[in-house]
XYZ file of C-alpha atoms in Angstrom:
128
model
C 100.248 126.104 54.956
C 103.201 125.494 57.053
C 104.230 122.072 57.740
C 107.443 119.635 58.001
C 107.757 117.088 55.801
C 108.744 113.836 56.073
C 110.943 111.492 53.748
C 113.072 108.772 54.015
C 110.957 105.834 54.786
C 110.050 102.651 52.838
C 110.575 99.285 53.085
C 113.622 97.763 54.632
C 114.803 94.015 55.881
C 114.939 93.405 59.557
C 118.641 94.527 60.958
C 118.398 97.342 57.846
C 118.893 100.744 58.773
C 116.950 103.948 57.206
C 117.900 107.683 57.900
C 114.130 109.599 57.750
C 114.360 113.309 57.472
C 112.353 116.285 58.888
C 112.697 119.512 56.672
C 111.213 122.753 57.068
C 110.139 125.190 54.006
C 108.697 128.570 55.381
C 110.062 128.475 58.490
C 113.617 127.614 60.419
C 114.018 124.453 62.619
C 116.793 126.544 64.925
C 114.225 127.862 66.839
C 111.824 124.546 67.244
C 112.464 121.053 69.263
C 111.354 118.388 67.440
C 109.532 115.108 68.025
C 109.657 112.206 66.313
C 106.355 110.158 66.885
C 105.313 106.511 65.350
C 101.664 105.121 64.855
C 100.246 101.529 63.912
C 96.571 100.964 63.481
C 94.578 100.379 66.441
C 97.405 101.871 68.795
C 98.242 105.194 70.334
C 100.810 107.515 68.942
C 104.317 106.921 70.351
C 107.181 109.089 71.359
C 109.878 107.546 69.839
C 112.744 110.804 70.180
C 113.265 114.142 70.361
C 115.886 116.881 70.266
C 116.071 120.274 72.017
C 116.556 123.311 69.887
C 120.088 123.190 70.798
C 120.718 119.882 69.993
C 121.675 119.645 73.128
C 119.418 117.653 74.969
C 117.642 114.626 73.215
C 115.262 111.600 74.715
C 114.620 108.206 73.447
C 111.808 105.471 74.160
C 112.814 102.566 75.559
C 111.973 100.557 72.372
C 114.351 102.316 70.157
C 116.995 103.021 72.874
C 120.711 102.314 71.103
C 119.179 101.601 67.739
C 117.502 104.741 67.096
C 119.580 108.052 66.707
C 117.936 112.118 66.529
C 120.235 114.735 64.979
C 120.117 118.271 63.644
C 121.481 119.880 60.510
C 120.575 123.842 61.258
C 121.853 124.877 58.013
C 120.214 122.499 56.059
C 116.643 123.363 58.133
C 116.505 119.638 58.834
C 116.098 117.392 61.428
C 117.135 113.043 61.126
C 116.112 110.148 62.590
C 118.843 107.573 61.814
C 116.989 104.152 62.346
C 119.563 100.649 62.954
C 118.770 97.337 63.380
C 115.180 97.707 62.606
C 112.656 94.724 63.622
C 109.506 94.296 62.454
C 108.109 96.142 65.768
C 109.405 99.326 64.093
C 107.283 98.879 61.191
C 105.078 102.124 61.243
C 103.906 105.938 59.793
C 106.763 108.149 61.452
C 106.018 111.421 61.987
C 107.645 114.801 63.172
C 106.435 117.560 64.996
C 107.678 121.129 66.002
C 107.462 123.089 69.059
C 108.677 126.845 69.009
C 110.345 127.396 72.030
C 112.560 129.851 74.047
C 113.530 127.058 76.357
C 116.737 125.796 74.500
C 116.335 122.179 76.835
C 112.358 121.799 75.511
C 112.410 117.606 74.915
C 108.728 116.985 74.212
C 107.746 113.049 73.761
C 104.445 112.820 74.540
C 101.856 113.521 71.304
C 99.222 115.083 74.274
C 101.305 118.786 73.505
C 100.006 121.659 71.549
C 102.796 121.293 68.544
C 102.954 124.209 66.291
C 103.204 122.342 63.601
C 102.864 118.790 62.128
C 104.178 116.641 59.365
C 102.110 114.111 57.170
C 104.538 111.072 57.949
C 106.366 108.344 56.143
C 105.943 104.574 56.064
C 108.238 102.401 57.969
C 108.098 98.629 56.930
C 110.486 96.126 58.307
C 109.678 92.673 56.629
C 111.863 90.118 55.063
């Protein structure tokens, strides 16, 4: 099976930062974008960033604007999600996802998109 993985999460004091990682084993991230999604209980997925294959082009929600940052290491096969000045309101499973694409300025945020592939997530907690 073919899938991302996740790390980097855990628990972390509000205005703490955490870097989360996307890695890819069996496959290369050059040719993929990749979306970085967030879930609580009882709520819909959210689209929190994502990054063209390029690198060139990258999105973020509103609720992580300026705090949140998406980058890409191609020869590492890894993509980050370098989280400041968390709040509580961050606290959630983080997940990536990866889209093979042509289209070098692909930016996908919503979670209604046929990914090729998915990761399992990791926990974000923010909490004094």
């Amino acid at each position: 099976q073919l899938q991302p993985v996740e790390s980097g999460g855990g628990l972390v004091q509000p205005g703490g930062s955490l870097r989360l990682s996307c890695a890819a084993s069996g496959f290369t991230l050059d040719y993929y974008a990749i979306s970085w999604f967030r879930q609580v209980p009882g709520k819909e997925r959210e689209g929190v960033e994502c990054i063209s294959s390029s690198g060139g082009i990258t999105k973020s929600a509103d609720s992580v604007k300026g705090r949140f940052t998406i980058s890409r290491d191609n020869a590492k096969n890894t993509v980050y999600l370098q989280m400041n000045s968390l709040k509580p309101e961050d606290t959630a499973i983080y997940s990536c996802a990866a889209t093979r694409t042509t289209v070098q300025a692909l930016c996908v945020m919503t979670y209604r998109y046929v990914y090729d592939y998915w990761g399992q997530g990791t926990q974000v907690t923010v909490s004094s």
